[in-house]
Structure formats: structure tokens, C-alpha cells
Short mmCIF file of C-alpha atoms in Angstrom, two decimals:
data_model
loop_
_atom_site.label_atom_id
_atom_site.label_comp_id
_atom_site.label_asym_id
_atom_site.label_seq_id
_atom_site.Cartn_x
_atom_site.Cartn_y
_atom_site.Cartn_z
CA ILE A 1 -6.33 -52.60 -44.46
CA ASP A 2 -7.49 -49.90 -42.27
CA PHE A 3 -10.91 -51.60 -40.46
CA THR A 4 -11.11 -50.94 -36.58
CA GLY A 5 -14.66 -51.03 -35.62
CA ASP A 6 -17.24 -53.47 -34.02
CA TYR A 7 -18.75 -56.19 -36.02
CA GLU A 8 -20.69 -58.69 -35.78
CA PHE A 9 -20.88 -62.42 -37.40
CA LYS A 10 -23.39 -64.92 -37.35
CA LEU A 11 -22.35 -68.12 -37.49
CA THR A 12 -25.41 -71.72 -39.23
CA PHE A 13 -25.11 -75.02 -39.08
CA THR A 14 -26.32 -77.39 -41.30
CA LEU A 15 -26.24 -81.15 -41.70
CA GLU A 16 -25.10 -82.99 -44.66
CA ASN A 17 -27.05 -86.06 -43.24
CA GLY A 18 -30.18 -85.99 -40.23
CA LYS A 19 -32.41 -84.20 -39.62
CA ILE A 20 -32.14 -80.42 -38.66
CA LEU A 21 -34.15 -80.21 -34.88
CA ASN A 22 -34.66 -76.41 -35.49
CA SER A 23 -33.16 -74.59 -38.72
CA GLU A 24 -32.46 -71.73 -36.65
CA ASP A 25 -30.14 -72.32 -34.31
CA PHE A 26 -27.26 -70.35 -34.75
CA TYR A 27 -24.44 -68.68 -33.19
CA MET A 28 -23.37 -64.79 -33.00
CA ILE A 29 -19.93 -63.31 -32.92
CA TYR A 30 -19.31 -60.61 -32.17
CA LEU A 31 -15.96 -58.32 -32.32
CA ARG A 32 -14.16 -54.85 -31.92
CA VAL A 33 -10.93 -54.46 -34.35
CA ILE A 34 -8.79 -52.15 -32.38
CA LYS A 35 -5.69 -50.15 -33.87
CA TYR A 36 -3.40 -49.32 -30.89
CA GLY A 37 -1.91 -45.80 -31.36
CA LYS A 38 1.15 -44.77 -30.51
CA LEU A 39 2.33 -42.42 -28.04
CA LYS A 40 3.60 -38.74 -28.37
CA ILE A 41 4.88 -36.75 -25.86
CA ASP A 42 4.64 -32.72 -26.50
CA THR A 43 6.25 -30.56 -23.50
CA THR A 44 7.34 -26.76 -23.91
CA SER A 45 10.73 -27.55 -23.12
CA ASP A 46 12.96 -30.46 -21.56
CA PHE A 47 14.88 -28.22 -19.32
CA ILE A 48 13.14 -25.68 -17.28
CA GLU A 49 15.37 -23.40 -14.62
CA VAL A 50 14.21 -22.84 -11.59
CA LEU A 51 15.08 -20.32 -8.29
CA LYS A 52 14.99 -21.56 -4.70
CA ASN A 53 11.84 -21.27 -2.91
CA GLU A 54 10.29 -19.74 -6.43
CA THR A 55 7.63 -21.80 -8.06
CA LYS A 56 7.41 -23.05 -12.21
CA SER A 57 5.04 -24.96 -13.99
CA LEU A 58 5.90 -27.02 -16.96
CA ASP A 59 3.13 -29.00 -19.15
CA ILE A 60 3.31 -32.18 -20.47
CA ASN A 61 0.56 -32.76 -23.83
CA LEU A 62 0.45 -36.87 -23.84
CA SER A 63 -1.59 -37.68 -27.58
CA ALA A 64 -2.28 -40.64 -28.90
CA GLU A 65 -1.96 -41.20 -32.70
CA GLY A 66 -3.32 -43.50 -35.38
CA GLY A 67 -5.55 -45.15 -32.68
CA ASP A 68 -6.05 -46.11 -28.48
CA ILE A 69 -3.18 -46.07 -26.67
CA LYS A 70 -4.45 -48.13 -23.57
CA SER A 71 -3.82 -49.07 -19.98
CA LEU A 72 -0.79 -46.51 -20.02
CA ASN A 73 0.91 -46.36 -16.23
CA ILE A 74 3.67 -43.16 -15.62
CA SER A 75 6.32 -43.39 -13.16
CA PHE A 76 9.54 -41.35 -12.35
CA ASN A 77 12.13 -41.99 -11.04
CA ASN A 78 16.26 -40.01 -11.65
CA ILE A 79 15.29 -37.49 -8.24
CA VAL A 80 17.03 -38.45 -5.01
CA ASP A 81 14.81 -35.53 -3.05
CA LYS A 82 11.55 -36.28 -4.30
CA ASP A 83 9.11 -33.34 -2.28
CA TRP A 84 9.90 -30.44 -4.41
CA ILE A 85 8.27 -31.68 -7.31
CA THR A 86 3.55 -32.62 -7.46
CA ILE A 87 2.54 -33.78 -10.83
CA PHE A 88 -1.10 -32.48 -11.17
CA TYR A 89 -3.27 -34.87 -13.83
CA CYS A 90 -7.65 -34.68 -13.66
CA GLU A 91 -7.43 -32.46 -10.61
CA ASN A 92 -5.88 -34.48 -8.48
CA SER A 93 -2.01 -34.09 -7.13
CA TYR A 94 0.89 -37.06 -7.07
CA LYS A 95 4.37 -37.25 -5.71
CA LEU A 96 6.97 -38.39 -7.69
CA SER A 97 7.42 -41.86 -5.72
CA ASP A 98 3.19 -42.09 -7.10
CA SER A 99 2.62 -43.86 -10.35
CA ILE A 100 -0.09 -42.87 -12.58
CA PHE A 101 -2.30 -44.81 -14.19
CA ILE A 102 -4.63 -43.46 -17.22
CA PRO A 103 -7.24 -46.30 -18.36
CA VAL A 104 -7.33 -44.57 -22.41
CA ILE A 105 -6.40 -42.35 -24.22
CA LYS A 106 -8.26 -41.87 -27.41
CA LYS A 107 -7.32 -41.43 -30.54
CA ASP A 108 -6.24 -37.49 -31.54
CA GLU A 109 -7.01 -37.32 -27.79
CA ILE A 110 -4.64 -35.05 -25.64
CA VAL A 111 -3.91 -35.07 -22.18
CA LYS A 112 -2.53 -32.90 -19.86
CA LEU A 113 -0.04 -33.58 -17.00
CA THR A 114 1.49 -30.37 -15.23
CA LEU A 115 4.77 -30.47 -13.33
CA SER A 116 4.75 -28.05 -10.24
CA ILE A 117 8.24 -27.15 -8.77
CA ASN A 118 9.37 -25.37 -5.84
CA PRO A 119 12.97 -26.48 -4.92
CA LYS A 120 13.42 -25.54 -1.09
CA ASP A 121 15.96 -24.48 0.39
CA GLU A 122 17.59 -28.28 1.27
CA VAL A 123 17.36 -28.53 -2.77
CA ILE A 124 21.30 -29.02 -4.30
CA GLU A 125 21.63 -26.50 -6.35
CA LYS A 126 22.83 -27.74 -9.95
CA GLU A 127 21.09 -30.00 -12.86
CA HIS A 128 18.52 -32.16 -12.21
CA LEU A 129 17.17 -35.02 -14.16
CA LEU A 130 13.87 -36.06 -14.09
CA THR A 131 12.94 -39.31 -16.40
CA ILE A 132 9.03 -40.34 -17.41
CA ASN A 133 8.55 -44.15 -17.28
CA PHE A 134 5.42 -44.46 -20.00
CA LYS A 135 3.98 -48.43 -19.81
CA SER A 136 1.25 -50.03 -21.54
CA ILE A 137 1.51 -54.01 -21.97
CA LYS A 138 -1.80 -53.81 -23.98
CA SER A 139 -0.66 -51.06 -26.06
CA ASN A 140 2.99 -52.15 -26.67
CA ILE A 141 4.33 -49.12 -25.15
CA GLU A 142 7.32 -48.72 -23.86
CA GLU A 143 8.96 -45.50 -23.23
CA LYS A 144 11.82 -42.02 -21.48
CA TYR A 145 11.37 -38.90 -21.30
CA ASP A 146 14.18 -37.43 -19.99
CA ILE A 147 13.49 -33.43 -18.62
CA LYS A 148 16.72 -31.83 -16.58
CA ILE A 149 15.75 -29.62 -14.12
CA PHE A 150 18.25 -26.55 -13.47
CA VAL A 151 17.99 -25.37 -9.76
CA LYS A 152 19.57 -22.02 -9.29
CA PRO A 153 19.97 -20.20 -6.26
CA GLU A 154 17.22 -18.12 -4.59
CA LYS A 155 17.14 -14.78 -5.76
CA LEU A 156 17.35 -12.07 -3.01
CA GLY A 157 15.81 -9.01 -2.73
CA LYS A 158 15.14 -5.69 -0.09
CA VAL A 159 13.81 -4.91 2.75
CA ASP A 160 10.56 -3.22 2.59
CA ILE A 161 10.29 -0.83 6.69
CA LEU A 162 6.67 -0.95 7.01
CA ASN A 163 4.19 0.80 9.01
CA LEU A 164 7.37 2.86 11.43
CA ASP A 165 6.80 6.63 12.02
CA GLU A 166 8.84 8.73 12.23
CA ASP A 167 7.33 11.08 15.07
CA ILE A 168 7.37 9.04 18.16
CA ARG A 169 4.79 11.57 19.62
CA ILE A 170 5.45 9.82 23.62
CA TYR A 171 3.32 10.98 27.18
CA ILE A 172 5.03 12.61 30.04
CA ASN A 173 4.93 10.38 32.04
CA GLU A 174 5.74 7.81 29.92
CA LYS A 175 8.61 5.66 31.59
CA ASP A 176 8.69 3.16 27.64
CA VAL A 177 7.93 3.47 24.08
CA SER A 178 6.89 0.68 22.20
CA ILE A 179 7.47 0.82 18.48
CA LYS A 180 6.26 -1.76 16.65
CA PHE A 181 7.10 -1.82 12.82
CA GLN A 182 7.30 -4.51 9.73
CA ILE A 183 10.14 -5.54 8.21
CA LYS A 184 8.66 -7.42 4.63
CA ALA A 185 11.03 -9.02 1.73
CA THR A 186 10.76 -7.29 -1.94
CA ASP A 187 11.70 -8.54 -5.11
CA GLY A 188 13.54 -11.30 -3.73
CA ALA A 189 13.78 -13.39 -0.08
CA LEU A 190 16.05 -11.65 2.88
CA LYS A 191 18.54 -13.42 4.50
CA ASN A 192 21.00 -12.91 7.48
CA VAL A 193 18.02 -9.98 8.61
CA GLU A 194 20.20 -8.54 11.87
CA PHE A 195 18.47 -5.31 13.63
CA ASN A 196 20.65 -2.27 15.71
CA LEU A 197 19.91 1.14 17.05
CA ILE A 198 21.78 4.75 17.33
CA LYS A 199 21.02 6.88 19.58
CA PRO A 200 21.39 9.88 22.24
CA ASP A 201 23.69 9.11 24.11
CA SER A 202 21.43 9.49 27.38
CA PHE A 203 18.98 6.53 26.38
CA GLU A 204 20.80 3.62 27.78
CA GLU A 205 17.64 0.91 27.77
CA TYR A 206 16.55 -1.01 24.50
CA ASN A 207 15.54 -4.48 23.11
CA PHE A 208 14.10 -5.52 20.18
CA SER A 209 11.61 -8.16 20.26
CA THR A 210 13.74 -10.88 17.62
CA ASN A 211 17.83 -9.69 17.24
CA ASN A 212 18.31 -11.64 14.10
CA ILE A 213 15.58 -13.62 12.02
CA GLU A 214 17.44 -16.41 9.69
CA LYS A 215 15.49 -15.96 6.45
CA ILE A 216 11.95 -14.10 5.12
CA LYS A 217 10.62 -15.01 1.93
CA SER A 218 10.13 -13.36 -0.54
CA ASP A 219 7.08 -10.87 0.03
CA ASP A 220 6.58 -12.48 3.34
CA VAL A 221 6.25 -10.27 6.36
CA GLN A 222 7.30 -9.85 9.82
CA ASP A 223 6.29 -7.99 12.76
CA VAL A 224 9.35 -6.23 14.78
CA GLU A 225 9.07 -4.86 18.34
CA LEU A 226 11.74 -2.50 19.63
CA LYS A 227 10.80 -1.30 23.14
CA ILE A 228 13.23 2.08 24.59
CA LYS A 229 12.81 2.63 27.98
CA ILE A 230 12.46 6.78 28.76
CA PRO A 231 15.31 7.78 31.22
CA ASP A 232 14.15 9.99 34.14
CA GLU A 233 16.64 12.98 33.24
CA ILE A 234 14.96 13.51 30.08
CA ILE A 235 11.34 13.79 31.85
CA ASN A 236 12.55 15.33 34.77
CA LYS A 237 14.25 18.27 31.59
CA ALA A 238 11.19 17.96 30.15
CA LYS A 239 9.13 18.82 33.57
CA ASP A 240 11.30 21.46 34.12
CA PHE A 241 11.38 23.58 31.39
CA LYS A 242 11.27 26.93 31.65
CA GLU A 243 12.02 29.45 28.92
CA PHE A 244 10.01 28.89 25.39
CA ASP A 245 10.74 29.11 22.05
CA TYR A 246 8.64 26.82 19.49
CA LYS A 247 11.28 25.54 17.31
CA THR A 248 14.07 25.45 20.38
CA PHE A 249 11.53 23.51 22.61
CA ASP A 250 11.16 21.13 19.27
CA ASP A 251 15.32 20.58 19.20
CA ARG A 252 16.46 20.52 22.46
CA ASN A 253 13.28 17.57 23.58
CA SER A 254 13.00 15.47 19.91
CA TYR A 255 15.77 12.92 20.54
CA GLU A 256 16.73 11.69 17.25
CA PHE A 257 17.33 7.37 16.58
CA LYS A 258 18.21 5.81 13.30
CA LEU A 259 17.35 1.94 13.33
CA ILE A 260 20.07 -0.64 10.76
CA ILE A 261 18.39 -3.55 8.90
CA ASN A 262 22.14 -5.55 8.32
CA TYR A 263 20.28 -8.01 5.21
CA ASN A 264 21.89 -10.18 2.61
CA GLY A 265 25.04 -8.27 3.03
CA THR A 266 24.04 -4.84 2.88
CA LYS A 267 22.19 -3.00 5.11
CA LYS A 268 19.19 -0.25 4.69
CA GLU A 269 19.02 2.93 7.64
CA VAL A 270 16.01 5.54 8.76
CA LYS A 271 15.50 8.02 11.32
CA PHE A 272 12.84 8.64 13.76
CA PHE A 273 12.61 10.93 16.73
CA ILE A 274 10.80 10.67 19.68
CA LYS A 275 9.14 13.76 20.85
CA PHE A 276 6.76 14.44 23.94
CA ASN A 277 3.46 14.83 23.14
CA VAL A 278 2.53 18.55 24.20
CA LYS A 279 0.87 21.18 23.44
CA VAL A 280 1.59 24.73 23.03
CA LEU A 281 -0.26 27.68 23.52
CA GLN A 282 0.81 31.24 22.40
CA LEU A 283 -1.12 34.28 22.56
CA THR A 284 0.14 38.08 22.41
CA LEU A 285 -1.12 40.79 23.63
CA ASN A 286 -3.71 43.21 22.25
CA SER A 287 -3.38 40.40 19.21
CA LYS A 288 -6.24 37.79 17.89
CA ILE A 289 -3.52 35.42 16.28
CA MET A 290 -3.29 32.37 19.21
CA ALA A 291 -0.48 30.10 17.44
CA ILE A 292 -1.78 26.22 18.94
CA ASN A 293 1.69 24.75 17.74
CA GLU A 294 2.81 27.07 15.46
CA ILE A 295 -0.53 26.85 14.04
CA ASN A 296 -3.21 30.02 14.23
CA LYS A 297 -6.24 30.65 14.71
CA GLU A 298 -8.55 33.43 15.35
CA LEU A 299 -10.00 34.56 18.38
CA ASP A 300 -13.27 37.18 18.43
CA VAL A 301 -11.20 38.52 21.84
CA PRO A 302 -7.28 39.42 22.59
CA PRO A 303 -5.05 39.09 25.71
CA GLN A 304 -5.53 42.15 28.34
CA ILE A 305 -3.50 43.50 31.42
CA ILE A 306 -5.38 44.11 33.58
CA GLU A 307 -4.34 45.01 37.45
CA GLY A 308 -0.21 43.19 36.73
CA ARG A 309 -2.04 39.91 35.21
CA THR A 310 -2.51 38.30 31.17
CA TYR A 311 -7.23 37.82 30.92
CA LEU A 312 -8.46 36.37 28.22
CA PRO A 313 -12.09 34.66 27.83
CA ILE A 314 -10.79 31.33 29.02
CA ARG A 315 -12.54 28.93 27.52
CA TRP A 316 -10.26 29.06 23.73
CA VAL A 317 -7.96 28.19 25.92
CA ALA A 318 -10.03 25.58 28.13
CA GLU A 319 -11.25 23.77 25.00
CA GLU A 320 -7.75 23.45 22.88
CA LEU A 321 -6.74 21.36 26.27
CA ASP A 322 -9.70 19.05 26.08
CA ALA A 323 -11.30 21.14 28.66
CA THR A 324 -14.83 22.20 29.19
CA VAL A 325 -15.69 25.90 30.79
CA GLU A 326 -19.27 25.76 32.06
CA TRP A 327 -21.63 29.52 33.42
CA ASP A 328 -23.67 29.53 36.41
CA GLY A 329 -26.09 32.82 35.81
CA ILE A 330 -27.64 32.68 39.15
CA GLU A 331 -23.94 32.27 41.09
CA LYS A 332 -22.20 34.02 38.52
CA LYS A 333 -19.55 31.01 38.67
CA VAL A 334 -17.23 30.14 36.12
CA THR A 335 -16.54 26.19 36.42
CA VAL A 336 -13.91 24.62 34.35
CA LYS A 337 -13.12 20.96 33.96
CA HIS A 338 -10.45 18.80 32.92
CA LYS A 339 -9.88 15.33 33.56
CA ASP A 340 -9.73 14.91 37.43
CA GLU A 341 -9.61 18.78 38.15
CA VAL A 342 -12.85 20.67 39.36
CA ILE A 343 -11.99 24.23 38.85
CA GLU A 344 -14.85 27.07 39.90
CA LEU A 345 -14.84 30.77 39.80
CA TRP A 346 -16.91 33.80 40.92
CA ILE A 347 -16.91 37.05 39.15
CA GLY A 348 -15.74 39.71 41.50
CA ARG A 349 -13.58 36.96 44.22
CA ASN A 350 -10.22 36.93 44.80
CA LEU A 351 -11.22 32.86 46.47
CA ALA A 352 -11.21 30.08 44.03
CA ARG A 353 -12.04 26.13 44.29
CA VAL A 354 -10.06 23.90 43.21
CA ASN A 355 -10.85 20.35 43.66
CA GLY A 356 -13.35 21.51 46.45
CA ASN A 357 -9.75 23.50 47.93
CA TYR A 358 -9.95 27.25 48.26
CA LYS A 359 -6.94 29.62 47.24
CA PHE A 360 -6.78 33.02 46.20
CA ILE A 361 -6.11 33.76 42.22
CA ASP A 362 -3.07 35.67 42.77
CA PRO A 363 -1.82 36.33 47.06
CA ASP A 364 0.39 38.89 45.72
CA ASN A 365 -2.64 41.25 44.60
CA PRO A 366 -6.46 40.23 45.92
CA LYS A 367 -7.81 42.58 43.27
CA VAL A 368 -6.91 40.53 40.92
CA VAL A 369 -10.93 38.22 40.25
CA PRO A 370 -13.06 37.10 37.55
CA LEU A 371 -14.62 39.99 35.18
CA ILE A 372 -17.26 40.88 32.98
CA ILE A 373 -16.10 42.86 29.80
CA GLU A 374 -18.56 43.49 27.20
CA GLY A 375 -20.68 40.42 27.48
CA ARG A 376 -17.30 38.42 27.89
CA THR A 377 -16.35 36.44 31.25
CA MET A 378 -12.25 37.26 31.35
CA LEU A 379 -10.27 34.74 33.46
CA PRO A 380 -6.60 35.24 34.65
CA ILE A 381 -4.61 32.29 32.00
CA ARG A 382 -1.82 31.67 34.68
CA PHE A 383 -4.43 31.08 37.82
CA VAL A 384 -6.39 28.79 35.20
CA THR A 385 -4.07 26.46 33.84
CA GLU A 386 -1.60 26.38 35.87
CA ASN A 387 -4.34 24.45 37.62
CA LEU A 388 -5.01 22.48 34.40
CA GLY A 389 -1.58 21.31 34.87
CA CYS A 390 0.45 23.49 32.48
CA LYS A 391 3.15 25.70 32.57
CA VAL A 392 2.88 29.59 31.82
CA ASN A 393 5.99 31.64 30.44
CA TRP A 394 5.78 35.54 29.67
CA ASN A 395 8.42 36.42 27.64
CA PRO A 396 8.28 40.68 28.32
CA LEU A 397 9.81 41.21 24.91
CA THR A 398 7.95 39.80 22.40
CA ARG A 399 4.56 40.47 25.78
CA THR A 400 4.02 37.07 24.77
CA VAL A 401 2.47 34.31 27.20
CA ALA A 402 2.95 30.50 26.01
CA ILE A 403 1.15 27.61 28.11
CA ILE A 404 2.75 24.59 27.46
CA TYR A 405 0.86 21.21 28.37
CA PHE A 406 2.28 17.86 28.40
CA GLU A 407 -0.21 15.56 28.59
CA GLU A 408 -0.37 12.05 30.87
CA LYS A 409 -1.19 8.72 29.54
CA ASP A 410 -4.11 7.65 31.88
#
């Protein structure tokens, strides 16, 4: 008969002989009838496969059938290295070396345990047996439940190269260049990552911040820095550049490198180029088109030949070189400033002042002077740009002036 519940009994005493002192005297007995339940263990599976350095979870649902379960102790055994499995219960975490105490599981209540399984590198790749022991003296329970955990080799992924520019621009006075990029492990881990560089013969000195990375976990990112010394002969070659054609210049002074990354028994290659940070202005006589690194810009006045020299409103060139141009109407003076360079020229005068020192604009032709033509201040291009640190080349066949400016690192 199922009569579980709380009951109250009243026990009254009477005497057959003698006198009852107080007829209201009695004893109360309180009785709680409990029917202990049967432990039910339910999991999605008692076998789970997990890759090394990945995490999988397994839920274990405990319920009491037919009655309550009290004072349930849970312990674990059979796995030697227990650090790679964690149990979560009631927002608390436990190791396999711990015991978990559940005060009561009420009838038809479900209590959930979650196993978080994350095999480390040192965990042996095999089938591991985890035995869970359930014991309650009060509820007369002593059961075992086995879960098989098959640890598989770690998934190996691919390399992603992040933040590596294809064109590395350097200054003409830069002795070495620092190239920073990142290696990311995608779709799995990377093992035994090595870096190599295929370079032009003239580049002898270089080094990586690390030549070997033992392991990069999946989705992790590793910073790498490559430092390359720029040979003096390369810098001198660029500074002494004579004849000019933009494409030829780009081919001759851009240097191809190949970064090779070996990993997981395979490799990945990526190219990048080192190029001088240069600005090239090309102007053709009687044409209003000025090419700036081969991008065209329209002028309002074309270059002109005066006294055998090429003239142009200097503001067009100066602005492209990040120089400023000032006009003094009283002195009829043009001042061009660029970094520490200051060039002063006066209309009609063949003497100019460069950083406080006077010099002839054209020692071979005293008639070469700044002019005002149709309201425009026209200056000899070669004198101004060369004093700003540019090289000027003249192609008589195409009647084109090339102004080449290599930026220097401050």
C-alpha cells in the first residue's frame, strides 16, 4: 500500500484502577513515511569521440523514479590523468578526483551533470574508460556507470598569413626594413612551423623573430617579424639613377621575395616586393597632362621652353612634393619650402637664395629668370626641383621632363 506522506498519531492513556489526575494528558507521535526511489541514469551516449585540444561536452541526467533519493555520493575512477575532464553541477566545477554530494533528488526531478572533455597534448590517443560510482546508504543505492572516451589525434589545419603587404615601400635612406605579419591556424592546429626566405642575391642579411614554432592551436594567431637589411649598393643604385622610364624604374628597383612557411609536413608560399618610396612627375611640353606615378592630372598651364629651359607654374609640382609656395607681391618674390629646404626666387632676377645662400639659377645662361606670363608666375623647373632633392631627366625624343623624388625617412 502506497501510504507515503506525513502522519500524526495521538496516544492517550487511561487507568482501570486509580484516579486520573488529568484526563487531558496524552502523547503525540509524528510519522513521515518515505518511499525511496530508484536511480535512473540517462545520457545521450555512453561513448564519445574527441580530438586532442578540442572540447566536447556530455550531459548525464539523473532522476528518481518511484520516490526520493537522499544523500547521493558520486565519485569517478579508472582514468589515471584526470586533469582533462571537468564536471559541472549546480554552477560549480569539479575535478575527477573530487566527490560530488547531492542531498536529495526528489521524485520525478532531473539533476544534470555535464562532463567537459578536453584532451591535452600529453593524453594518450586511445579509448579511455571513465567509471562513475553512485552510492547512497540512506536510499540503498550502489551503482556504476561506464563511459568510453575515445581520444583521437589532433586535427591539423592550414596556414593563413595576415597583414603582409605585397608591396613593401621603403625610404631611400632606410638601412633596414621591418616587416610584421601574423600566422593564423585555420581549421586545425599547426605543428613544426618554420620560416624561410628566398631573396635576391644582393640581399644577404635578414632574420625572423622566430625560426621555428612548435605549435599553434586552431584559430590562434602568432606574431612574426622579418627584418631585412637594405644593401648599400641598392640604395646607391637608386640615388644614381640616370635614364628614366617609370616601368623600367619599377622593374629595376623593386625586389621580389618569397616567404616560405613549412608546417604539418607541407608548405605555403607567398610573394612580396620591396620598392623605394618614390614619386615621379612626368610633364610633356605644350601638354596640360602631368602623370604622377602614371596617374594623370590636368594642369591649367602646360610646360614651356624659355631660353632653352623648361618653365612651369611651380605650385603644380610643389604641392605634389608636399612643398608650400608663398608669394610676396611687394618684393615680387616666390618662396618654396619643403622640410628644411627654403628656396627664394625674385621675378626678373637670375640669383636665388637657397637656405640663406645665394646662387645663380643657371650659371650657363644668366637670362634664365623667374617670369610672369599671362598672370602666372613661371619658374625654371630644374633649378627648383633639384634644390628640393629631386632628380630631373629630360627626354628630347618625347620632349618629356621627369621629376623623380625619393622620400627620405625623418
